[in-house]
JSON list of C-alpha atoms in Angstrom, two decimals:
[
{"chain": "X", "resi": 237, "resn": "GLU", "atom": "CA", "xyz": [198.97, 77.73, 274.55]},
{"chain": "X", "resi": 238, "resn": "THR", "atom": "CA", "xyz": [202.20, 78.24, 272.63]},
{"chain": "X", "resi": 239, "resn": "GLY", "atom": "CA", "xyz": [202.63, 76.82, 269.16]},
{"chain": "X", "resi": 240, "resn": "VAL", "atom": "CA", "xyz": [205.61, 75.06, 267.62]},
{"chain": "X", "resi": 241, "resn": "THR", "atom": "CA", "xyz": [208.69, 77.25, 267.54]},
{"chain": "X", "resi": 242, "resn": "GLN", "atom": "CA", "xyz": [211.85, 76.63, 265.55]},
{"chain": "X", "resi": 243, "resn": "SER", "atom": "CA", "xyz": [215.29, 78.18, 265.57]},
{"chain": "X", "resi": 244, "resn": "PRO", "atom": "CA", "xyz": [217.16, 79.54, 263.81]},
{"chain": "X", "resi": 245, "resn": "THR", "atom": "CA", "xyz": [214.80, 80.82, 261.13]},
{"chain": "X", "resi": 246, "resn": "HIS", "atom": "CA", "xyz": [217.53, 81.21, 258.52]},
{"chain": "X", "resi": 247, "resn": "LEU", "atom": "CA", "xyz": [221.12, 80.05, 258.33]},
{"chain": "X", "resi": 248, "resn": "ILE", "atom": "CA", "xyz": [223.87, 79.69, 255.77]},
{"chain": "X", "resi": 249, "resn": "LYS", "atom": "CA", "xyz": [226.51, 76.97, 255.92]},
{"chain": "X", "resi": 250, "resn": "THR", "atom": "CA", "xyz": [229.20, 75.68, 253.61]},
{"chain": "X", "resi": 251, "resn": "ARG", "atom": "CA", "xyz": [229.64, 72.16, 252.30]},
{"chain": "X", "resi": 252, "resn": "GLY", "atom": "CA", "xyz": [231.08, 69.77, 254.86]},
{"chain": "X", "resi": 253, "resn": "GLN", "atom": "CA", "xyz": [229.95, 71.75, 257.88]},
{"chain": "X", "resi": 254, "resn": "GLN", "atom": "CA", "xyz": [227.52, 70.55, 260.52]},
{"chain": "X", "resi": 255, "resn": "VAL", "atom": "CA", "xyz": [224.24, 72.14, 261.58]},
{"chain": "X", "resi": 256, "resn": "THR", "atom": "CA", "xyz": [221.85, 71.82, 264.53]},
{"chain": "X", "resi": 257, "resn": "LEU", "atom": "CA", "xyz": [218.25, 72.92, 264.25]},
{"chain": "X", "resi": 258, "resn": "ARG", "atom": "CA", "xyz": [215.98, 73.24, 267.27]},
{"chain": "X", "resi": 259, "resn": "CYS", "atom": "CA", "xyz": [212.28, 72.80, 267.85]},
{"chain": "X", "resi": 260, "resn": "SER", "atom": "CA", "xyz": [209.99, 73.41, 270.80]},
{"chain": "X", "resi": 261, "resn": "SER", "atom": "CA", "xyz": [206.82, 71.39, 270.51]},
{"chain": "X", "resi": 262, "resn": "GLN", "atom": "CA", "xyz": [203.36, 72.73, 271.18]},
{"chain": "X", "resi": 263, "resn": "SER", "atom": "CA", "xyz": [202.34, 72.65, 274.81]},
{"chain": "X", "resi": 264, "resn": "GLY", "atom": "CA", "xyz": [200.91, 69.24, 275.74]},
{"chain": "X", "resi": 265, "resn": "HIS", "atom": "CA", "xyz": [202.36, 67.42, 272.72]},
{"chain": "X", "resi": 266, "resn": "ASN", "atom": "CA", "xyz": [204.67, 64.44, 273.15]},
{"chain": "X", "resi": 267, "resn": "THR", "atom": "CA", "xyz": [205.67, 63.61, 269.59]},
{"chain": "X", "resi": 268, "resn": "VAL", "atom": "CA", "xyz": [207.94, 65.52, 267.23]},
{"chain": "X", "resi": 269, "resn": "SER", "atom": "CA", "xyz": [208.48, 64.87, 263.52]},
{"chain": "X", "resi": 270, "resn": "TRP", "atom": "CA", "xyz": [210.99, 66.48, 261.20]},
{"chain": "X", "resi": 271, "resn": "TYR", "atom": "CA", "xyz": [210.41, 67.12, 257.51]},
{"chain": "X", "resi": 272, "resn": "GLN", "atom": "CA", "xyz": [212.60, 68.48, 254.73]},
{"chain": "X", "resi": 273, "resn": "GLN", "atom": "CA", "xyz": [210.86, 70.70, 252.18]},
{"chain": "X", "resi": 274, "resn": "ALA", "atom": "CA", "xyz": [212.88, 71.51, 249.06]},
{"chain": "X", "resi": 275, "resn": "LEU", "atom": "CA", "xyz": [211.86, 74.57, 247.10]},
{"chain": "X", "resi": 276, "resn": "GLY", "atom": "CA", "xyz": [208.62, 73.94, 245.23]},
{"chain": "X", "resi": 277, "resn": "GLN", "atom": "CA", "xyz": [208.19, 70.46, 246.71]},
{"chain": "X", "resi": 278, "resn": "GLY", "atom": "CA", "xyz": [206.13, 68.82, 249.40]},
{"chain": "X", "resi": 279, "resn": "PRO", "atom": "CA", "xyz": [207.59, 68.00, 252.81]},
{"chain": "X", "resi": 280, "resn": "GLN", "atom": "CA", "xyz": [209.62, 64.78, 252.98]},
{"chain": "X", "resi": 281, "resn": "PHE", "atom": "CA", "xyz": [209.60, 62.78, 256.22]},
{"chain": "X", "resi": 282, "resn": "ILE", "atom": "CA", "xyz": [212.98, 62.57, 257.96]},
{"chain": "X", "resi": 283, "resn": "PHE", "atom": "CA", "xyz": [212.11, 60.96, 261.30]},
{"chain": "X", "resi": 284, "resn": "GLN", "atom": "CA", "xyz": [209.78, 61.06, 264.27]},
{"chain": "X", "resi": 285, "resn": "TYR", "atom": "CA", "xyz": [210.50, 61.02, 268.00]},
{"chain": "X", "resi": 286, "resn": "TYR", "atom": "CA", "xyz": [208.09, 59.77, 270.64]},
{"chain": "X", "resi": 287, "resn": "ARG", "atom": "CA", "xyz": [209.04, 59.75, 274.31]},
{"chain": "X", "resi": 288, "resn": "GLU", "atom": "CA", "xyz": [212.69, 60.43, 273.42]},
{"chain": "X", "resi": 289, "resn": "GLU", "atom": "CA", "xyz": [212.94, 57.41, 271.10]},
{"chain": "X", "resi": 290, "resn": "GLU", "atom": "CA", "xyz": [213.07, 57.38, 267.31]},
{"chain": "X", "resi": 291, "resn": "ASN", "atom": "CA", "xyz": [209.70, 56.11, 266.08]},
{"chain": "X", "resi": 292, "resn": "GLY", "atom": "CA", "xyz": [210.10, 55.87, 262.33]},
{"chain": "X", "resi": 293, "resn": "ARG", "atom": "CA", "xyz": [212.60, 57.14, 259.80]},
{"chain": "X", "resi": 294, "resn": "GLY", "atom": "CA", "xyz": [212.35, 58.19, 256.19]},
{"chain": "X", "resi": 295, "resn": "ASN", "atom": "CA", "xyz": [214.82, 57.66, 253.37]},
{"chain": "X", "resi": 296, "resn": "PHE", "atom": "CA", "xyz": [217.58, 59.91, 254.72]},
{"chain": "X", "resi": 297, "resn": "PRO", "atom": "CA", "xyz": [221.23, 58.95, 255.33]},
{"chain": "X", "resi": 298, "resn": "PRO", "atom": "CA", "xyz": [222.66, 58.46, 258.85]},
{"chain": "X", "resi": 299, "resn": "ARG", "atom": "CA", "xyz": [224.27, 61.90, 258.77]},
{"chain": "X", "resi": 300, "resn": "PHE", "atom": "CA", "xyz": [220.76, 63.14, 259.59]},
{"chain": "X", "resi": 301, "resn": "SER", "atom": "CA", "xyz": [220.25, 62.48, 263.28]},
{"chain": "X", "resi": 302, "resn": "GLY", "atom": "CA", "xyz": [217.98, 63.73, 266.00]},
{"chain": "X", "resi": 303, "resn": "LEU", "atom": "CA", "xyz": [217.21, 63.96, 269.66]},
{"chain": "X", "resi": 304, "resn": "GLN", "atom": "CA", "xyz": [214.15, 64.49, 271.77]},
{"chain": "X", "resi": 305, "resn": "PHE", "atom": "CA", "xyz": [214.49, 65.86, 275.29]},
{"chain": "X", "resi": 306, "resn": "PRO", "atom": "CA", "xyz": [212.38, 65.10, 278.39]},
{"chain": "X", "resi": 307, "resn": "ASN", "atom": "CA", "xyz": [210.43, 68.34, 277.83]},
{"chain": "X", "resi": 308, "resn": "TYR", "atom": "CA", "xyz": [209.60, 66.99, 274.32]},
{"chain": "X", "resi": 309, "resn": "SER", "atom": "CA", "xyz": [211.66, 69.63, 272.51]},
{"chain": "X", "resi": 310, "resn": "SER", "atom": "CA", "xyz": [213.87, 68.27, 269.75]},
{"chain": "X", "resi": 311, "resn": "GLU", "atom": "CA", "xyz": [217.00, 68.80, 267.71]},
{"chain": "X", "resi": 312, "resn": "LEU", "atom": "CA", "xyz": [217.85, 67.86, 264.15]},
{"chain": "X", "resi": 313, "resn": "ASN", "atom": "CA", "xyz": [221.54, 67.46, 263.40]},
{"chain": "X", "resi": 314, "resn": "VAL", "atom": "CA", "xyz": [222.99, 67.21, 259.91]},
{"chain": "X", "resi": 315, "resn": "ASN", "atom": "CA", "xyz": [226.66, 66.36, 259.45]},
{"chain": "X", "resi": 316, "resn": "ALA", "atom": "CA", "xyz": [228.85, 66.74, 256.37]},
{"chain": "X", "resi": 317, "resn": "LEU", "atom": "CA", "xyz": [226.44, 69.14, 254.70]},
{"chain": "X", "resi": 318, "resn": "GLU", "atom": "CA", "xyz": [225.88, 68.78, 250.96]},
{"chain": "X", "resi": 319, "resn": "LEU", "atom": "CA", "xyz": [224.49, 71.32, 248.49]},
{"chain": "X", "resi": 320, "resn": "ASP", "atom": "CA", "xyz": [221.29, 69.26, 248.17]},
{"chain": "X", "resi": 321, "resn": "ASP", "atom": "CA", "xyz": [220.62, 69.70, 251.88]},
{"chain": "X", "resi": 322, "resn": "SER", "atom": "CA", "xyz": [219.53, 73.26, 251.12]},
{"chain": "X", "resi": 323, "resn": "ALA", "atom": "CA", "xyz": [215.86, 73.31, 252.09]},
{"chain": "X", "resi": 324, "resn": "LEU", "atom": "CA", "xyz": [213.26, 74.40, 254.60]},
{"chain": "X", "resi": 325, "resn": "TYR", "atom": "CA", "xyz": [213.33, 72.09, 257.61]},
{"chain": "X", "resi": 326, "resn": "LEU", "atom": "CA", "xyz": [209.98, 71.78, 259.30]},
{"chain": "X", "resi": 327, "resn": "CYS", "atom": "CA", "xyz": [209.27, 70.50, 262.74]},
{"chain": "X", "resi": 328, "resn": "ALA", "atom": "CA", "xyz": [205.80, 69.21, 263.56]},
{"chain": "X", "resi": 329, "resn": "SER", "atom": "CA", "xyz": [204.42, 68.20, 266.93]},
{"chain": "X", "resi": 330, "resn": "SER", "atom": "CA", "xyz": [201.46, 66.02, 267.71]},
{"chain": "X", "resi": 331, "resn": "LEU", "atom": "CA", "xyz": [199.84, 64.20, 270.58]},
{"chain": "X", "resi": 332, "resn": "ASP", "atom": "CA", "xyz": [200.12, 60.44, 270.67]},
{"chain": "X", "resi": 333, "resn": "LEU", "atom": "CA", "xyz": [197.99, 58.88, 273.38]},
{"chain": "X", "resi": 334, "resn": "GLY", "atom": "CA", "xyz": [199.45, 55.44, 272.80]},
{"chain": "X", "resi": 335, "resn": "GLN", "atom": "CA", "xyz": [198.28, 52.11, 271.49]},
{"chain": "X", "resi": 336, "resn": "GLY", "atom": "CA", "xyz": [194.60, 51.47, 271.80]},
{"chain": "X", "resi": 337, "resn": "ALA", "atom": "CA", "xyz": [193.72, 54.99, 272.77]},
{"chain": "X", "resi": 338, "resn": "LEU", "atom": "CA", "xyz": [192.13, 57.73, 270.72]},
{"chain": "X", "resi": 339, "resn": "ARG", "atom": "CA", "xyz": [194.67, 59.31, 268.40]},
{"chain": "X", "resi": 340, "resn": "THR", "atom": "CA", "xyz": [194.68, 62.41, 266.36]},
{"chain": "X", "resi": 341, "resn": "GLY", "atom": "CA", "xyz": [196.67, 62.48, 263.16]},
{"chain": "X", "resi": 342, "resn": "GLU", "atom": "CA", "xyz": [196.95, 66.25, 263.06]},
{"chain": "X", "resi": 343, "resn": "LEU", "atom": "CA", "xyz": [200.46, 67.63, 262.74]},
{"chain": "X", "resi": 344, "resn": "PHE", "atom": "CA", "xyz": [201.13, 71.13, 264.05]},
{"chain": "X", "resi": 345, "resn": "PHE", "atom": "CA", "xyz": [203.99, 72.64, 262.05]},
{"chain": "X", "resi": 346, "resn": "GLY", "atom": "CA", "xyz": [206.41, 75.36, 262.97]},
{"chain": "X", "resi": 347, "resn": "GLU", "atom": "CA", "xyz": [207.44, 78.00, 260.43]},
{"chain": "X", "resi": 348, "resn": "GLY", "atom": "CA", "xyz": [210.64, 76.16, 259.65]},
{"chain": "X", "resi": 349, "resn": "SER", "atom": "CA", "xyz": [214.38, 76.76, 259.48]},
{"chain": "X", "resi": 350, "resn": "ARG", "atom": "CA", "xyz": [215.62, 77.78, 256.04]},
{"chain": "X", "resi": 351, "resn": "LEU", "atom": "CA", "xyz": [219.06, 76.21, 255.46]},
{"chain": "X", "resi": 352, "resn": "THR", "atom": "CA", "xyz": [221.26, 77.29, 252.58]},
{"chain": "X", "resi": 353, "resn": "VAL", "atom": "CA", "xyz": [224.40, 75.28, 251.87]},
{"chain": "X", "resi": 354, "resn": "LEU", "atom": "CA", "xyz": [227.03, 76.98, 249.71]},
{"chain": "W", "resi": 225, "resn": "GLN", "atom": "CA", "xyz": [209.00, 56.31, 244.25]},
{"chain": "W", "resi": 226, "resn": "GLN", "atom": "CA", "xyz": [206.46, 58.99, 244.96]},
{"chain": "W", "resi": 227, "resn": "GLN", "atom": "CA", "xyz": [203.80, 57.60, 247.28]},
{"chain": "W", "resi": 228, "resn": "VAL", "atom": "CA", "xyz": [201.29, 60.39, 246.67]},
{"chain": "W", "resi": 229, "resn": "LYS", "atom": "CA", "xyz": [200.91, 62.11, 243.31]},
{"chain": "W", "resi": 230, "resn": "GLN", "atom": "CA", "xyz": [199.22, 65.51, 243.16]},
{"chain": "W", "resi": 231, "resn": "SER", "atom": "CA", "xyz": [197.88, 67.60, 240.30]},
{"chain": "W", "resi": 232, "resn": "PRO", "atom": "CA", "xyz": [197.74, 70.23, 239.00]},
{"chain": "W", "resi": 233, "resn": "GLN", "atom": "CA", "xyz": [200.98, 71.93, 239.95]},
{"chain": "W", "resi": 234, "resn": "SER", "atom": "CA", "xyz": [199.31, 75.35, 239.75]},
{"chain": "W", "resi": 235, "resn": "LEU", "atom": "CA", "xyz": [195.75, 76.58, 239.46]},
{"chain": "W", "resi": 236, "resn": "ILE", "atom": "CA", "xyz": [194.19, 79.95, 238.71]},
{"chain": "W", "resi": 237, "resn": "VAL", "atom": "CA", "xyz": [190.55, 80.44, 239.63]},
{"chain": "W", "resi": 238, "resn": "GLN", "atom": "CA", "xyz": [188.28, 83.46, 239.57]},
{"chain": "W", "resi": 239, "resn": "LYS", "atom": "CA", "xyz": [186.73, 84.65, 242.82]},
{"chain": "W", "resi": 240, "resn": "GLY", "atom": "CA", "xyz": [183.57, 82.68, 243.49]},
{"chain": "W", "resi": 241, "resn": "GLY", "atom": "CA", "xyz": [184.67, 79.74, 241.36]},
{"chain": "W", "resi": 242, "resn": "ILE", "atom": "CA", "xyz": [185.40, 76.15, 242.36]},
{"chain": "W", "resi": 243, "resn": "SER", "atom": "CA", "xyz": [188.98, 75.00, 242.89]},
{"chain": "W", "resi": 244, "resn": "ILE", "atom": "CA", "xyz": [189.66, 71.30, 242.44]},
{"chain": "W", "resi": 245, "resn": "ILE", "atom": "CA", "xyz": [192.93, 69.58, 243.36]},
{"chain": "W", "resi": 246, "resn": "ASN", "atom": "CA", "xyz": [193.48, 65.87, 242.83]},
{"chain": "W", "resi": 247, "resn": "CYS", "atom": "CA", "xyz": [195.68, 63.27, 244.47]},
{"chain": "W", "resi": 248, "resn": "ALA", "atom": "CA", "xyz": [196.36, 59.59, 243.89]},
{"chain": "W", "resi": 249, "resn": "TYR", "atom": "CA", "xyz": [198.10, 57.04, 246.08]},
{"chain": "W", "resi": 250, "resn": "GLU", "atom": "CA", "xyz": [199.41, 53.51, 245.73]},
{"chain": "W", "resi": 251, "resn": "ASN", "atom": "CA", "xyz": [199.71, 52.07, 249.21]},
{"chain": "W", "resi": 252, "resn": "THR", "atom": "CA", "xyz": [196.43, 50.49, 250.33]},
{"chain": "W", "resi": 253, "resn": "ALA", "atom": "CA", "xyz": [197.70, 50.53, 253.93]},
{"chain": "W", "resi": 254, "resn": "PHE", "atom": "CA", "xyz": [197.17, 54.28, 254.08]},
{"chain": "W", "resi": 255, "resn": "ASP", "atom": "CA", "xyz": [194.45, 55.06, 256.58]},
{"chain": "W", "resi": 256, "resn": "TYR", "atom": "CA", "xyz": [194.34, 58.83, 256.88]},
{"chain": "W", "resi": 257, "resn": "PHE", "atom": "CA", "xyz": [194.24, 61.46, 254.14]},
{"chain": "W", "resi": 258, "resn": "PRO", "atom": "CA", "xyz": [194.68, 65.09, 255.19]},
{"chain": "W", "resi": 259, "resn": "TRP", "atom": "CA", "xyz": [194.96, 68.28, 253.19]},
{"chain": "W", "resi": 260, "resn": "TYR", "atom": "CA", "xyz": [197.33, 70.98, 254.38]},
{"chain": "W", "resi": 261, "resn": "GLN", "atom": "CA", "xyz": [197.36, 74.67, 253.44]},
{"chain": "W", "resi": 262, "resn": "GLN", "atom": "CA", "xyz": [200.62, 76.62, 253.40]},
{"chain": "W", "resi": 263, "resn": "PHE", "atom": "CA", "xyz": [201.03, 80.38, 253.08]},
{"chain": "W", "resi": 264, "resn": "PRO", "atom": "CA", "xyz": [204.41, 81.87, 252.12]},
{"chain": "W", "resi": 265, "resn": "GLY", "atom": "CA", "xyz": [206.80, 81.94, 255.06]},
{"chain": "W", "resi": 266, "resn": "LYS", "atom": "CA", "xyz": [204.57, 79.72, 257.18]},
{"chain": "W", "resi": 267, "resn": "GLY", "atom": "CA", "xyz": [204.44, 76.05, 257.98]},
{"chain": "W", "resi": 268, "resn": "PRO", "atom": "CA", "xyz": [201.63, 73.88, 256.60]},
{"chain": "W", "resi": 269, "resn": "ALA", "atom": "CA", "xyz": [198.37, 73.89, 258.58]},
{"chain": "W", "resi": 270, "resn": "LEU", "atom": "CA", "xyz": [195.73, 71.17, 258.56]},
{"chain": "W", "resi": 271, "resn": "LEU", "atom": "CA", "xyz": [192.69, 72.14, 256.51]},
{"chain": "W", "resi": 272, "resn": "ILE", "atom": "CA", "xyz": [190.55, 69.00, 256.45]},
{"chain": "W", "resi": 273, "resn": "ALA", "atom": "CA", "xyz": [191.11, 65.25, 256.64]},
{"chain": "W", "resi": 274, "resn": "ILE", "atom": "CA", "xyz": [189.27, 62.04, 255.81]},
{"chain": "W", "resi": 275, "resn": "ARG", "atom": "CA", "xyz": [189.46, 58.34, 256.70]},
{"chain": "W", "resi": 276, "resn": "PRO", "atom": "CA", "xyz": [188.80, 55.71, 253.99]},
{"chain": "W", "resi": 277, "resn": "ASP", "atom": "CA", "xyz": [185.53, 54.53, 255.53]},
{"chain": "W", "resi": 278, "resn": "VAL", "atom": "CA", "xyz": [183.67, 57.57, 254.13]},
{"chain": "W", "resi": 279, "resn": "SER", "atom": "CA", "xyz": [183.46, 58.88, 250.56]},
{"chain": "W", "resi": 280, "resn": "GLU", "atom": "CA", "xyz": [183.04, 62.55, 251.33]},
{"chain": "W", "resi": 281, "resn": "LYS", "atom": "CA", "xyz": [183.68, 65.03, 254.11]},
{"chain": "W", "resi": 282, "resn": "LYS", "atom": "CA", "xyz": [182.63, 68.65, 254.10]},
{"chain": "W", "resi": 283, "resn": "GLU", "atom": "CA", "xyz": [183.77, 71.49, 256.34]},
{"chain": "W", "resi": 284, "resn": "GLY", "atom": "CA", "xyz": [182.44, 74.88, 255.34]},
{"chain": "W", "resi": 285, "resn": "ARG", "atom": "CA", "xyz": [183.56, 75.65, 251.78]},
{"chain": "W", "resi": 286, "resn": "PHE", "atom": "CA", "xyz": [186.05, 72.74, 251.76]},
{"chain": "W", "resi": 287, "resn": "THR", "atom": "CA", "xyz": [185.11, 69.21, 250.70]},
{"chain": "W", "resi": 288, "resn": "ILE", "atom": "CA", "xyz": [187.19, 66.06, 250.35]},
{"chain": "W", "resi": 289, "resn": "SER", "atom": "CA", "xyz": [185.93, 63.43, 247.91]},
{"chain": "W", "resi": 290, "resn": "PHE", "atom": "CA", "xyz": [187.45, 59.98, 248.39]},
{"chain": "W", "resi": 291, "resn": "ASN", "atom": "CA", "xyz": [187.39, 57.06, 245.94]},
{"chain": "W", "resi": 292, "resn": "LYS", "atom": "CA", "xyz": [188.87, 54.03, 247.65]},
{"chain": "W", "resi": 293, "resn": "SER", "atom": "CA", "xyz": [188.65, 51.69, 244.64]},
{"chain": "W", "resi": 294, "resn": "ALA", "atom": "CA", "xyz": [190.46, 54.17, 242.40]},
{"chain": "W", "resi": 295, "resn": "LYS", "atom": "CA", "xyz": [192.88, 55.16, 245.19]},
{"chain": "W", "resi": 296, "resn": "GLN", "atom": "CA", "xyz": [192.18, 58.80, 244.54]},
{"chain": "W", "resi": 297, "resn": "PHE", "atom": "CA", "xyz": [191.00, 61.74, 246.60]},
{"chain": "W", "resi": 298, "resn": "SER", "atom": "CA", "xyz": [190.39, 65.36, 245.83]},
{"chain": "W", "resi": 299, "resn": "LEU", "atom": "CA", "xyz": [189.89, 68.72, 247.50]},
{"chain": "W", "resi": 300, "resn": "HIS", "atom": "CA", "xyz": [187.10, 70.99, 246.34]},
{"chain": "W", "resi": 301, "resn": "ILE", "atom": "CA", "xyz": [187.04, 74.62, 247.42]},
{"chain": "W", "resi": 302, "resn": "MET", "atom": "CA", "xyz": [183.66, 76.16, 246.77]},
{"chain": "W", "resi": 303, "resn": "ASP", "atom": "CA", "xyz": [183.17, 79.92, 246.35]},
{"chain": "W", "resi": 304, "resn": "SER", "atom": "CA", "xyz": [186.95, 80.40, 246.18]},
{"chain": "W", "resi": 305, "resn": "GLN", "atom": "CA", "xyz": [188.22, 83.64, 247.72]},
{"chain": "W", "resi": 306, "resn": "PRO", "atom": "CA", "xyz": [191.48, 85.60, 247.23]},
{"chain": "W", "resi": 307, "resn": "GLY", "atom": "CA", "xyz": [192.34, 84.70, 250.84]},
{"chain": "W", "resi": 308, "resn": "ASP", "atom": "CA", "xyz": [192.40, 81.04, 249.74]},
{"chain": "W", "resi": 309, "resn": "SER", "atom": "CA", "xyz": [195.47, 81.78, 247.59]},
{"chain": "W", "resi": 310, "resn": "ALA", "atom": "CA", "xyz": [198.11, 79.46, 249.01]},
{"chain": "W", "resi": 311, "resn": "THR", "atom": "CA", "xyz": [199.86, 76.19, 248.31]},
{"chain": "W", "resi": 312, "resn": "TYR", "atom": "CA", "xyz": [197.85, 73.07, 249.08]},
{"chain": "W", "resi": 313, "resn": "PHE", "atom": "CA", "xyz": [199.35, 69.68, 249.88]},
{"chain": "W", "resi": 314, "resn": "CYS", "atom": "CA", "xyz": [197.58, 66.37, 250.05]},
{"chain": "W", "resi": 315, "resn": "ALA", "atom": "CA", "xyz": [199.09, 63.72, 252.27]},
{"chain": "W", "resi": 316, "resn": "ALA", "atom": "CA", "xyz": [198.60, 60.15, 253.40]},
{"chain": "W", "resi": 317, "resn": "ALA", "atom": "CA", "xyz": [199.56, 58.20, 256.48]},
{"chain": "W", "resi": 318, "resn": "GLY", "atom": "CA", "xyz": [199.10, 54.76, 257.96]},
{"chain": "W", "resi": 319, "resn": "TRP", "atom": "CA", "xyz": [197.21, 54.02, 261.18]},
{"chain": "W", "resi": 320, "resn": "SER", "atom": "CA", "xyz": [200.19, 54.83, 263.39]},
{"chain": "W", "resi": 321, "resn": "PHE", "atom": "CA", "xyz": [200.59, 58.37, 261.99]},
{"chain": "W", "resi": 322, "resn": "ASN", "atom": "CA", "xyz": [204.34, 58.10, 262.42]},
{"chain": "W", "resi": 323, "resn": "LYS", "atom": "CA", "xyz": [205.10, 58.94, 258.80]},
{"chain": "W", "resi": 324, "resn": "PHE", "atom": "CA", "xyz": [203.20, 61.23, 256.45]},
{"chain": "W", "resi": 325, "resn": "TYR", "atom": "CA", "xyz": [203.72, 61.19, 252.70]},
{"chain": "W", "resi": 326, "resn": "PHE", "atom": "CA", "xyz": [203.01, 64.53, 251.06]},
{"chain": "W", "resi": 327, "resn": "GLY", "atom": "CA", "xyz": [202.15, 65.36, 247.48]},
{"chain": "W", "resi": 328, "resn": "SER", "atom": "CA", "xyz": [204.25, 67.88, 245.58]},
{"chain": "W", "resi": 329, "resn": "GLY", "atom": "CA", "xyz": [201.79, 70.72, 246.14]},
{"chain": "W", "resi": 330, "resn": "THR", "atom": "CA", "xyz": [199.38, 72.88, 244.16]},
{"chain": "W", "resi": 331, "resn": "LYS", "atom": "CA", "xyz": [199.82, 76.63, 244.10]},
{"chain": "W", "resi": 332, "resn": "LEU", "atom": "CA", "xyz": [196.35, 78.18, 244.00]},
{"chain": "W", "resi": 333, "resn": "ASN", "atom": "CA", "xyz": [195.82, 81.76, 242.88]},
{"chain": "W", "resi": 334, "resn": "VAL", "atom": "CA", "xyz": [192.29, 83.13, 243.25]},
{"chain": "W", "resi": 335, "resn": "LYS", "atom": "CA", "xyz": [191.86, 86.27, 241.19]},
{"chain": "W", "resi": 336, "resn": "PRO", "atom": "CA", "xyz": [189.54, 89.02, 242.50]}
]
């Protein structure tokens, strides 16, 4: 069973550029969530994808967007990068069995993509 | 507005001692309260979690105490070991689990 993998692990961009971060969910999981973790802070929820649809969004501007693919992998795109976007971006997968069925709230996190915006 | 407040920010404990980390929340719709452990360079990993219908849950050396009326919960690490040195995050989520709110973290250092 493979865990959650993210790429790239580190990247440096300049203000105004665009970035795409990628995540492969754990085998058997159908839900992917993205979190932003600033240095010394707790993760902040960006959005969640379930069956290729956005299923909840945190307090992030529209320039943060995402996709989930049929194989449940996911992308996070950030346009018009700002200095404050510098952070560790974490992807977490989980298994949602749907309404009325047994659920587990456990999130399985990847090791993250460290983004530095100069 | 921070949905989950965590304290202390850092904690130093001697080997064999008890580590206690506290969290408080505001939203009474929260239905699930996990604790995550994060080592440097790694993503957070679930340590232990509790639902509000119980006041305590114990797994090995780790115990969550939950006070629903006070809207507070805490993590107790008994017989703390140097290998427990990590950053700990409390979190809260509603019944749908589609959004987790994390505390700001507690950096624990267990001295040998």
